[in-house]
């Protein structure tokens, strides 16, 4: 019997109602800081981000994930009792314990096993890799992968000087979102060899300190303000990503593919210029990419499903198309998932 592949059965994204422009973000920083005012227009100029989505104060990461999951179940005509496993894959979480997956599951009325999977902005992509392995093993038949990203909760608004602003700069493009993908086992029954064809990851863990939110763990368990904000050394992070080029992408040789074979390429998006740079380095044609970071901001691990969902909705991709999902995340790690829709 052929190995079962994880076939994408449905996808949905949920965005909060509140939208905050880049200019409003700069004003908020200036109003919250005693002696610092960010240069007007700098956020949009350097990142291309026009604005971000922000969840309400009374909602959590689990609410974003549950909203997207509710939509994907409705769209797919799947009942809660038909889900065999739920994976909450996100850099955000409601609390340290229990696993946020339990909270999402309770909100959805599921009765299946759950667990959380965390690898910064590569969480969803890693969850797809795990889902493929679990479905291929025959352990589960239908898996719901959800994410609820609320990075706006770790933005530092009051900054003392330009150096602190620079360390926090990447977070001013952070945007909140929920996403859900539904996967079902397919043992060679679909034409065109559909499903997850392969995944590959690589890491440069020695640079883990260059992008952190330090609170909530054993290092800073009480979560003092200074440690609850996102901080990054952007230069080190970019160097780490460039050093990973050629490692995950070797999977293409094994599958007999080149970048020209893909109908659509989604990649984690932090800034418009960085997306363009990655495309140039890899040789990915711009028309195969959909820029979402400009209008939606950096939605962390929801970035890949957001791009794929929008491309499917617009007709840019369709059933049978070959898709690459490229992940880049703090840690630092890079990965790729190759999927035939």
mmCIF file of C-alpha atoms in Angstrom:
data_model
loop_
_atom_site.group_PDB
_atom_site.id
_atom_site.type_symbol
_atom_site.label_atom_id
_atom_site.label_comp_id
_atom_site.label_asym_id
_atom_site.label_seq_id
_atom_site.Cartn_x
_atom_site.Cartn_y
_atom_site.Cartn_z
ATOM 1 C CA UNK A 1 0.000 0.000 0.000
ATOM 2 C CA UNK A 2 1.442 3.432 -0.914
ATOM 3 C CA UNK A 3 2.370 5.848 1.858
ATOM 4 C CA UNK A 4 -0.462 8.173 2.806
ATOM 5 C CA UNK A 5 0.138 11.847 2.112
ATOM 6 C CA UNK A 6 -1.362 14.761 4.007
ATOM 7 C CA UNK A 7 -3.781 16.384 1.571
ATOM 8 C CA UNK A 8 -4.946 19.964 2.192
ATOM 9 C CA UNK A 9 -8.702 19.758 2.693
ATOM 10 C CA UNK A 10 -9.350 23.328 3.769
ATOM 11 C CA UNK A 11 -7.754 26.621 4.807
ATOM 12 C CA UNK A 12 -9.057 29.744 6.524
ATOM 13 C CA UNK A 13 -7.688 32.942 8.030
ATOM 14 C CA UNK A 14 -9.209 35.234 10.641
ATOM 15 C CA UNK A 15 -8.173 38.869 11.052
ATOM 16 C CA UNK A 16 -9.261 41.161 13.924
ATOM 17 C CA UNK A 17 -11.502 44.097 13.072
ATOM 18 C CA UNK A 18 -9.139 46.763 14.374
ATOM 19 C CA UNK A 19 -6.568 48.092 11.895
ATOM 20 C CA UNK A 20 -3.790 50.457 12.987
ATOM 21 C CA UNK A 21 -1.817 52.427 10.397
ATOM 22 C CA UNK A 22 1.958 52.768 10.475
ATOM 23 C CA UNK A 23 1.539 56.486 11.127
ATOM 24 C CA UNK A 24 -0.650 55.727 14.157
ATOM 25 C CA UNK A 25 2.035 53.334 15.421
ATOM 26 C CA UNK A 26 4.681 56.044 15.177
ATOM 27 C CA UNK A 27 2.419 58.483 17.003
ATOM 28 C CA UNK A 28 1.785 55.940 19.765
ATOM 29 C CA UNK A 29 5.537 55.429 20.248
ATOM 30 C CA UNK A 30 6.112 59.178 20.426
ATOM 31 C CA UNK A 31 3.233 59.706 22.869
ATOM 32 C CA UNK A 32 4.450 56.867 25.125
ATOM 33 C CA UNK A 33 8.129 57.845 25.130
ATOM 34 C CA UNK A 34 9.498 60.679 27.242
ATOM 35 C CA UNK A 35 12.447 61.799 25.121
ATOM 36 C CA UNK A 36 12.173 59.930 21.820
ATOM 37 C CA UNK A 37 10.134 60.484 18.677
ATOM 38 C CA UNK A 38 10.501 58.099 15.719
ATOM 39 C CA UNK A 39 11.202 59.746 12.356
ATOM 40 C CA UNK A 40 7.931 60.274 10.533
ATOM 41 C CA UNK A 41 7.238 57.618 7.911
ATOM 42 C CA UNK A 42 10.240 55.454 8.861
ATOM 43 C CA UNK A 43 8.282 52.236 9.513
ATOM 44 C CA UNK A 44 6.640 52.208 6.092
ATOM 45 C CA UNK A 45 9.826 53.377 4.406
ATOM 46 C CA UNK A 46 11.973 50.541 5.776
ATOM 47 C CA UNK A 47 9.432 47.703 5.916
ATOM 48 C CA UNK A 48 6.736 48.562 3.397
ATOM 49 C CA UNK A 49 4.141 47.917 6.139
ATOM 50 C CA UNK A 50 1.180 50.273 5.820
ATOM 51 C CA UNK A 51 -0.644 49.020 8.905
ATOM 52 C CA UNK A 52 -1.344 46.083 11.188
ATOM 53 C CA UNK A 53 -4.291 44.180 12.699
ATOM 54 C CA UNK A 54 -4.687 44.223 16.486
ATOM 55 C CA UNK A 55 -6.915 41.889 18.479
ATOM 56 C CA UNK A 56 -9.223 43.284 21.193
ATOM 57 C CA UNK A 57 -7.917 43.473 24.757
ATOM 58 C CA UNK A 58 -10.407 40.838 25.902
ATOM 59 C CA UNK A 59 -9.348 38.263 23.273
ATOM 60 C CA UNK A 60 -6.421 35.863 23.236
ATOM 61 C CA UNK A 61 -4.380 33.860 20.744
ATOM 62 C CA UNK A 62 -6.806 30.957 21.199
ATOM 63 C CA UNK A 63 -9.733 33.129 20.073
ATOM 64 C CA UNK A 64 -7.958 33.936 16.800
ATOM 65 C CA UNK A 65 -7.181 30.264 16.196
ATOM 66 C CA UNK A 66 -10.701 29.133 17.105
ATOM 67 C CA UNK A 67 -12.292 31.671 14.757
ATOM 68 C CA UNK A 68 -10.200 30.469 11.826
ATOM 69 C CA UNK A 69 -10.805 26.818 12.725
ATOM 70 C CA UNK A 70 -14.569 27.361 12.939
ATOM 71 C CA UNK A 71 -14.474 28.808 9.435
ATOM 72 C CA UNK A 72 -12.399 26.005 7.930
ATOM 73 C CA UNK A 73 -14.656 23.337 9.455
ATOM 74 C CA UNK A 74 -17.750 25.087 8.102
ATOM 75 C CA UNK A 75 -16.213 25.534 4.647
ATOM 76 C CA UNK A 76 -15.104 21.884 4.510
ATOM 77 C CA UNK A 77 -18.340 20.456 5.887
ATOM 78 C CA UNK A 78 -16.408 18.637 8.609
ATOM 79 C CA UNK A 79 -17.926 18.054 12.048
ATOM 80 C CA UNK A 80 -15.919 18.502 15.268
ATOM 81 C CA UNK A 81 -16.116 14.787 16.074
ATOM 82 C CA UNK A 82 -14.424 13.997 12.745
ATOM 83 C CA UNK A 83 -11.142 15.626 13.802
ATOM 84 C CA UNK A 84 -8.567 13.075 15.002
ATOM 85 C CA UNK A 85 -5.898 15.517 16.220
ATOM 86 C CA UNK A 86 -5.508 19.252 16.801
ATOM 87 C CA UNK A 87 -2.078 20.900 16.694
ATOM 88 C CA UNK A 88 -1.773 24.474 17.949
ATOM 89 C CA UNK A 89 1.313 25.778 16.138
ATOM 90 C CA UNK A 90 2.259 29.320 17.051
ATOM 91 C CA UNK A 91 4.869 31.617 18.523
ATOM 92 C CA UNK A 92 2.066 33.039 20.705
ATOM 93 C CA UNK A 93 0.240 31.282 23.510
ATOM 94 C CA UNK A 94 -2.502 32.104 25.993
ATOM 95 C CA UNK A 95 -0.431 31.040 29.000
ATOM 96 C CA UNK A 96 2.522 28.835 29.919
ATOM 97 C CA UNK A 97 0.240 26.001 31.014
ATOM 98 C CA UNK A 98 -1.925 24.348 29.836
ATOM 99 C CA UNK A 99 -1.100 23.950 26.166
ATOM 100 C CA UNK A 100 -3.117 26.515 24.212
ATOM 101 C CA UNK A 101 -4.345 23.680 22.010
ATOM 102 C CA UNK A 102 -6.591 22.561 24.869
ATOM 103 C CA UNK A 103 -8.149 26.011 25.097
ATOM 104 C CA UNK A 104 -8.761 26.103 21.346
ATOM 105 C CA UNK A 105 -10.173 22.574 21.424
ATOM 106 C CA UNK A 106 -12.587 23.480 24.226
ATOM 107 C CA UNK A 107 -13.802 26.518 22.286
ATOM 108 C CA UNK A 108 -14.413 24.311 19.238
ATOM 109 C CA UNK A 109 -16.058 21.481 21.183
ATOM 110 C CA UNK A 110 -13.520 18.878 20.036
ATOM 111 C CA UNK A 111 -12.831 15.605 21.841
ATOM 112 C CA UNK A 112 -9.600 14.596 20.131
ATOM 113 C CA UNK A 113 -5.974 14.622 21.350
ATOM 114 C CA UNK A 114 -4.165 17.965 21.136
ATOM 115 C CA UNK A 115 -0.685 19.354 21.567
ATOM 116 C CA UNK A 116 1.222 22.604 21.019
ATOM 117 C CA UNK A 117 4.149 22.998 18.634
ATOM 118 C CA UNK A 118 6.392 26.042 18.867
ATOM 119 C CA UNK A 119 9.237 27.186 16.614
ATOM 120 C CA UNK A 120 8.697 30.926 16.307
ATOM 121 C CA UNK A 121 7.461 31.916 12.822
ATOM 122 C CA UNK A 122 8.122 28.415 11.470
ATOM 123 C CA UNK A 123 5.596 26.838 13.853
ATOM 124 C CA UNK A 124 2.921 26.177 11.208
ATOM 125 C CA UNK A 125 5.440 24.863 8.688
ATOM 126 C CA UNK A 126 6.888 22.483 11.281
ATOM 127 C CA UNK A 127 3.342 21.405 12.145
ATOM 128 C CA UNK A 128 2.760 20.518 8.494
ATOM 129 C CA UNK A 129 5.916 18.372 8.597
ATOM 130 C CA UNK A 130 4.680 16.611 11.747
ATOM 131 C CA UNK A 131 1.189 16.208 10.295
ATOM 132 C CA UNK A 132 2.582 14.528 7.201
ATOM 133 C CA UNK A 133 4.581 12.095 9.343
ATOM 134 C CA UNK A 134 1.625 11.249 11.588
ATOM 135 C CA UNK A 135 -0.754 10.744 8.677
ATOM 136 C CA UNK A 136 1.839 8.681 6.798
ATOM 137 C CA UNK A 137 2.244 6.453 9.869
ATOM 138 C CA UNK A 138 -1.486 5.789 9.889
ATOM 139 C CA UNK A 139 -1.916 7.138 13.429
ATOM 140 C CA UNK A 140 -4.288 9.922 12.399
ATOM 141 C CA UNK A 141 -6.509 10.429 9.381
ATOM 142 C CA UNK A 142 -7.735 14.020 9.739
ATOM 143 C CA UNK A 143 -5.592 16.674 11.445
ATOM 144 C CA UNK A 144 -6.463 20.295 12.199
ATOM 145 C CA UNK A 145 -3.447 22.631 12.380
ATOM 146 C CA UNK A 146 -4.282 26.018 13.890
ATOM 147 C CA UNK A 147 -2.366 29.121 14.856
ATOM 148 C CA UNK A 148 -3.317 32.195 16.808
ATOM 149 C CA UNK A 149 -0.688 34.882 16.560
ATOM 150 C CA UNK A 150 -0.888 37.925 18.841
ATOM 151 C CA UNK A 151 2.580 39.485 18.567
ATOM 152 C CA UNK A 152 1.098 42.942 19.171
ATOM 153 C CA UNK A 153 1.105 42.017 22.870
ATOM 154 C CA UNK A 154 4.926 42.104 22.976
ATOM 155 C CA UNK A 155 5.497 45.496 21.317
ATOM 156 C CA UNK A 156 7.502 48.054 23.300
ATOM 157 C CA UNK A 157 5.779 51.414 23.014
ATOM 158 C CA UNK A 158 7.816 53.464 25.475
ATOM 159 C CA UNK A 159 11.419 53.635 24.281
ATOM 160 C CA UNK A 160 14.133 55.701 25.961
ATOM 161 C CA UNK A 161 16.369 56.268 22.964
ATOM 162 C CA UNK A 162 17.173 55.386 19.340
ATOM 163 C CA UNK A 163 19.093 52.245 20.337
ATOM 164 C CA UNK A 164 16.061 50.799 22.134
ATOM 165 C CA UNK A 165 13.882 51.764 19.179
ATOM 166 C CA UNK A 166 16.247 49.905 16.824
ATOM 167 C CA UNK A 167 16.118 46.743 18.969
ATOM 168 C CA UNK A 168 12.330 46.893 18.943
ATOM 169 C CA UNK A 169 11.927 48.063 15.360
ATOM 170 C CA UNK A 170 10.871 44.725 13.833
ATOM 171 C CA UNK A 171 7.969 44.511 16.290
ATOM 172 C CA UNK A 172 6.344 47.675 14.939
ATOM 173 C CA UNK A 173 5.251 45.629 11.932
ATOM 174 C CA UNK A 174 3.760 42.865 14.090
ATOM 175 C CA UNK A 175 0.159 42.022 13.260
ATOM 176 C CA UNK A 176 -2.365 39.649 14.848
ATOM 177 C CA UNK A 177 -4.114 36.850 12.961
ATOM 178 C CA UNK A 178 -5.527 33.373 13.237
ATOM 179 C CA UNK A 179 -5.222 30.622 10.630
ATOM 180 C CA UNK A 180 -6.326 27.027 10.259
ATOM 181 C CA UNK A 181 -5.432 24.288 7.798
ATOM 182 C CA UNK A 182 -7.266 20.971 7.622
ATOM 183 C CA UNK A 183 -5.368 17.882 6.441
ATOM 184 C CA UNK A 184 -6.666 14.441 5.490
ATOM 185 C CA UNK A 185 -4.849 11.253 4.598
ATOM 186 C CA UNK A 186 -4.750 10.297 0.925
ATOM 187 C CA UNK A 187 -3.237 6.947 -0.019
ATOM 188 C CA UNK A 188 -2.494 7.587 -3.665
ATOM 189 C CA UNK A 189 -6.134 8.045 -4.598
ATOM 190 C CA UNK A 190 -5.754 11.548 -6.029
ATOM 191 C CA UNK A 191 -4.459 12.160 -9.501
ATOM 192 C CA UNK A 192 -1.262 14.117 -9.916
ATOM 193 C CA UNK A 193 0.384 12.891 -6.720
ATOM 194 C CA UNK A 194 -1.329 15.500 -4.536
ATOM 195 C CA UNK A 195 -0.522 16.312 -0.924
ATOM 196 C CA UNK A 196 2.666 17.091 0.994
ATOM 197 C CA UNK A 197 5.491 15.873 -1.228
ATOM 198 C CA UNK A 198 8.281 16.759 1.196
ATOM 199 C CA UNK A 199 9.673 19.101 3.821
ATOM 200 C CA UNK A 200 13.207 20.144 4.768
ATOM 201 C CA UNK A 201 14.597 22.308 7.589
ATOM 202 C CA UNK A 202 17.929 23.725 8.694
ATOM 203 C CA UNK A 203 18.995 25.776 11.715
ATOM 204 C CA UNK A 204 21.748 28.065 12.990
ATOM 205 C CA UNK A 205 20.929 27.790 16.681
ATOM 206 C CA UNK A 206 24.115 29.536 17.814
ATOM 207 C CA UNK A 207 22.433 32.874 17.041
ATOM 208 C CA UNK A 208 19.323 32.224 19.152
ATOM 209 C CA UNK A 209 19.966 35.366 21.228
ATOM 210 C CA UNK A 210 19.470 37.709 18.264
ATOM 211 C CA UNK A 211 15.635 37.612 18.475
ATOM 212 C CA UNK A 212 13.908 37.035 21.798
ATOM 213 C CA UNK A 213 10.930 37.574 24.064
ATOM 214 C CA UNK A 214 12.620 36.592 27.297
ATOM 215 C CA UNK A 215 9.789 36.490 29.837
ATOM 216 C CA UNK A 216 7.480 33.661 30.848
ATOM 217 C CA UNK A 217 10.063 30.880 31.029
ATOM 218 C CA UNK A 218 12.567 29.779 33.629
ATOM 219 C CA UNK A 219 15.009 32.583 32.781
ATOM 220 C CA UNK A 220 12.550 35.374 33.640
ATOM 221 C CA UNK A 221 9.500 33.584 35.097
ATOM 222 C CA UNK A 222 7.864 36.707 36.535
ATOM 223 C CA UNK A 223 7.780 38.507 33.192
ATOM 224 C CA UNK A 224 9.174 41.914 34.156
ATOM 225 C CA UNK A 225 8.353 44.560 31.553
ATOM 226 C CA UNK A 226 11.880 44.788 30.211
ATOM 227 C CA UNK A 227 11.819 41.087 29.304
ATOM 228 C CA UNK A 228 8.279 40.941 27.920
ATOM 229 C CA UNK A 229 9.063 42.946 24.776
ATOM 230 C CA UNK A 230 10.400 41.599 21.505
ATOM 231 C CA UNK A 231 14.023 42.533 20.820
ATOM 232 C CA UNK A 232 16.149 41.716 17.794
ATOM 233 C CA UNK A 233 19.568 42.207 16.253
ATOM 234 C CA UNK A 234 18.467 42.442 12.648
ATOM 235 C CA UNK A 235 21.947 42.316 11.135
ATOM 236 C CA UNK A 236 22.796 39.024 12.844
ATOM 237 C CA UNK A 237 19.433 37.534 11.904
ATOM 238 C CA UNK A 238 19.812 38.403 8.220
ATOM 239 C CA UNK A 239 23.328 36.953 8.167
ATOM 240 C CA UNK A 240 22.038 33.741 9.713
ATOM 241 C CA UNK A 241 19.330 33.384 7.085
ATOM 242 C CA UNK A 242 21.808 33.946 4.250
ATOM 243 C CA UNK A 243 24.103 31.276 5.715
ATOM 244 C CA UNK A 244 21.211 28.810 5.558
ATOM 245 C CA UNK A 245 20.690 29.281 1.808
ATOM 246 C CA UNK A 246 21.184 26.039 -0.057
ATOM 247 C CA UNK A 247 20.425 23.784 2.916
ATOM 248 C CA UNK A 248 16.634 23.349 3.041
ATOM 249 C CA UNK A 249 16.311 23.913 -0.692
ATOM 250 C CA UNK A 250 18.278 20.737 -1.468
ATOM 251 C CA UNK A 251 14.963 18.915 -1.222
ATOM 252 C CA UNK A 252 14.164 20.251 -4.681
ATOM 253 C CA UNK A 253 16.965 18.139 -6.166
ATOM 254 C CA UNK A 254 15.565 15.042 -4.496
ATOM 255 C CA UNK A 255 12.114 15.766 -5.904
ATOM 256 C CA UNK A 256 13.487 16.601 -9.347
ATOM 257 C CA UNK A 257 12.185 20.169 -9.178
ATOM 258 C CA UNK A 258 13.436 23.701 -9.796
ATOM 259 C CA UNK A 259 11.915 26.993 -8.651
ATOM 260 C CA UNK A 260 10.445 27.389 -12.138
ATOM 261 C CA UNK A 261 8.243 24.318 -11.577
ATOM 262 C CA UNK A 262 6.217 26.029 -8.839
ATOM 263 C CA UNK A 263 2.942 27.750 -9.573
ATOM 264 C CA UNK A 264 3.101 29.651 -6.292
ATOM 265 C CA UNK A 265 5.769 30.376 -3.685
ATOM 266 C CA UNK A 266 4.792 31.628 -0.233
ATOM 267 C CA UNK A 267 7.479 32.826 2.147
ATOM 268 C CA UNK A 268 7.534 34.307 5.613
ATOM 269 C CA UNK A 269 7.272 38.074 5.233
ATOM 270 C CA UNK A 270 8.790 40.667 7.557
ATOM 271 C CA UNK A 271 9.402 43.473 5.059
ATOM 272 C CA UNK A 272 8.744 43.975 1.348
ATOM 273 C CA UNK A 273 12.434 44.541 0.551
ATOM 274 C CA UNK A 274 13.411 41.286 2.280
ATOM 275 C CA UNK A 275 10.856 39.310 0.263
ATOM 276 C CA UNK A 276 12.294 40.796 -2.906
ATOM 277 C CA UNK A 277 15.826 39.964 -1.746
ATOM 278 C CA UNK A 278 14.957 36.320 -1.013
ATOM 279 C CA UNK A 279 13.287 35.981 -4.415
ATOM 280 C CA UNK A 280 16.396 37.363 -6.091
ATOM 281 C CA UNK A 281 18.777 35.115 -4.131
ATOM 282 C CA UNK A 282 16.773 31.959 -4.832
ATOM 283 C CA UNK A 283 15.769 32.814 -8.377
ATOM 284 C CA UNK A 284 12.019 32.871 -7.683
ATOM 285 C CA UNK A 285 10.022 34.842 -10.259
ATOM 286 C CA UNK A 286 8.157 37.762 -8.597
ATOM 287 C CA UNK A 287 4.878 36.825 -10.301
ATOM 288 C CA UNK A 288 4.855 33.543 -8.349
ATOM 289 C CA UNK A 289 4.829 35.439 -5.019
ATOM 290 C CA UNK A 290 2.030 37.326 -3.265
ATOM 291 C CA UNK A 291 3.087 40.263 -1.082
ATOM 292 C CA UNK A 292 0.913 40.392 2.048
ATOM 293 C CA UNK A 293 3.183 42.130 4.557
ATOM 294 C CA UNK A 294 2.463 45.596 3.146
ATOM 295 C CA UNK A 295 -1.273 45.499 3.962
ATOM 296 C CA UNK A 296 -1.329 42.864 6.709
ATOM 297 C CA UNK A 297 1.971 43.320 8.536
ATOM 298 C CA UNK A 298 4.073 40.480 9.915
ATOM 299 C CA UNK A 299 1.571 37.910 11.195
ATOM 300 C CA UNK A 300 4.305 35.514 12.382
ATOM 301 C CA UNK A 301 3.490 31.843 11.726
ATOM 302 C CA UNK A 302 0.140 32.792 10.162
ATOM 303 C CA UNK A 303 2.061 34.361 7.261
ATOM 304 C CA UNK A 304 2.243 31.245 5.074
ATOM 305 C CA UNK A 305 -1.424 30.207 5.428
ATOM 306 C CA UNK A 306 -2.460 33.837 4.906
ATOM 307 C CA UNK A 307 -0.641 33.989 1.577
ATOM 308 C CA UNK A 308 -1.894 30.596 0.459
ATOM 309 C CA UNK A 309 -5.498 31.351 1.440
ATOM 310 C CA UNK A 310 -5.456 34.665 -0.426
ATOM 311 C CA UNK A 311 -3.892 33.097 -3.511
ATOM 312 C CA UNK A 312 -6.511 30.343 -3.550
ATOM 313 C CA UNK A 313 -9.352 32.814 -3.047
ATOM 314 C CA UNK A 314 -8.175 35.036 -5.909
ATOM 315 C CA UNK A 315 -7.608 32.112 -8.268
ATOM 316 C CA UNK A 316 -3.862 32.632 -8.390
ATOM 317 C CA UNK A 317 -3.526 28.971 -7.422
ATOM 318 C CA UNK A 318 -5.937 26.066 -7.857
ATOM 319 C CA UNK A 319 -6.268 22.351 -7.290
ATOM 320 C CA UNK A 320 -3.346 20.481 -8.812
ATOM 321 C CA UNK A 321 -0.909 23.405 -8.608
ATOM 322 C CA UNK A 322 2.549 22.949 -7.104
ATOM 323 C CA UNK A 323 3.232 25.204 -4.118
ATOM 324 C CA UNK A 324 6.340 25.932 -2.047
ATOM 325 C CA UNK A 325 6.044 27.243 1.497
ATOM 326 C CA UNK A 326 9.293 28.885 2.674
ATOM 327 C CA UNK A 327 9.742 29.490 6.379
ATOM 328 C CA UNK A 328 12.234 31.825 8.074
ATOM 329 C CA UNK A 329 12.178 32.138 11.851
ATOM 330 C CA UNK A 330 13.989 33.280 14.960
ATOM 331 C CA UNK A 331 16.268 30.657 16.387
ATOM 332 C CA UNK A 332 17.361 30.831 13.608
ATOM 333 C CA UNK A 333 15.737 28.318 11.286
ATOM 334 C CA UNK A 334 14.711 28.038 7.663
ATOM 335 C CA UNK A 335 12.490 25.461 6.030
ATOM 336 C CA UNK A 336 10.433 24.536 3.009
ATOM 337 C CA UNK A 337 7.306 22.522 2.398
ATOM 338 C CA UNK A 338 6.449 21.274 -1.084
ATOM 339 C CA UNK A 339 2.743 20.639 -1.639
ATOM 340 C CA UNK A 340 0.626 19.608 -4.592
ATOM 341 C CA UNK A 341 -2.804 21.129 -3.947
#
